[in-house]
Structure formats: structure tokens, C-alpha cells
Amino acid sequence: MTLKELNEESYEVKISCTVLV
């Protein structure tokens, strides 16, 4: 897994958390 992919994954997780709150 590249750093770019890891960054995009965490970005999606942040969005998911924001939507849930």
C-alpha cells in the first residue's frame, strides 16, 4: 500500500465520521 492510498483511505474515514456526527 502506498502513502497516497493510505492518505485517501483516512480521508474517506474522516468524511464517514463527519457524516455520522
mmCIF file of C-alpha atoms in Angstrom:
data_model
loop_
_atom_site.group_PDB
_atom_site.id
_atom_site.type_symbol
_atom_site.label_atom_id
_atom_site.label_comp_id
_atom_site.label_asym_id
_atom_site.label_seq_id
_atom_site.Cartn_x
_atom_site.Cartn_y
_atom_site.Cartn_z
ATOM 1 C CA MET A 1 0.000 0.000 0.000
ATOM 2 C CA THR A 2 1.382 3.394 -0.967
ATOM 3 C CA LEU A 3 1.305 6.525 1.149
ATOM 4 C CA LYS A 4 -1.160 8.078 -1.303
ATOM 5 C CA GLU A 5 -3.609 5.195 -0.906
ATOM 6 C CA LEU A 6 -3.282 5.352 2.866
ATOM 7 C CA ASN A 7 -3.966 9.086 2.803
ATOM 8 C CA GLU A 8 -7.086 8.643 0.661
ATOM 9 C CA GLU A 9 -8.355 5.888 2.979
ATOM 10 C CA SER A 10 -8.046 8.070 6.081
ATOM 11 C CA TYR A 11 -9.713 10.909 4.186
ATOM 12 C CA GLU A 12 -12.722 8.709 3.426
ATOM 13 C CA VAL A 13 -12.893 7.633 7.059
ATOM 14 C CA LYS A 14 -12.925 11.275 8.199
ATOM 15 C CA ILE A 15 -15.785 12.020 5.802
ATOM 16 C CA SER A 16 -17.728 8.988 7.057
ATOM 17 C CA CYS A 17 -17.278 10.106 10.668
ATOM 18 C CA THR A 18 -18.345 13.647 9.788
ATOM 19 C CA VAL A 19 -21.490 12.352 8.086
ATOM 20 C CA LEU A 20 -22.365 10.199 11.111
ATOM 21 C CA VAL A 21 -21.990 13.037 13.609
#
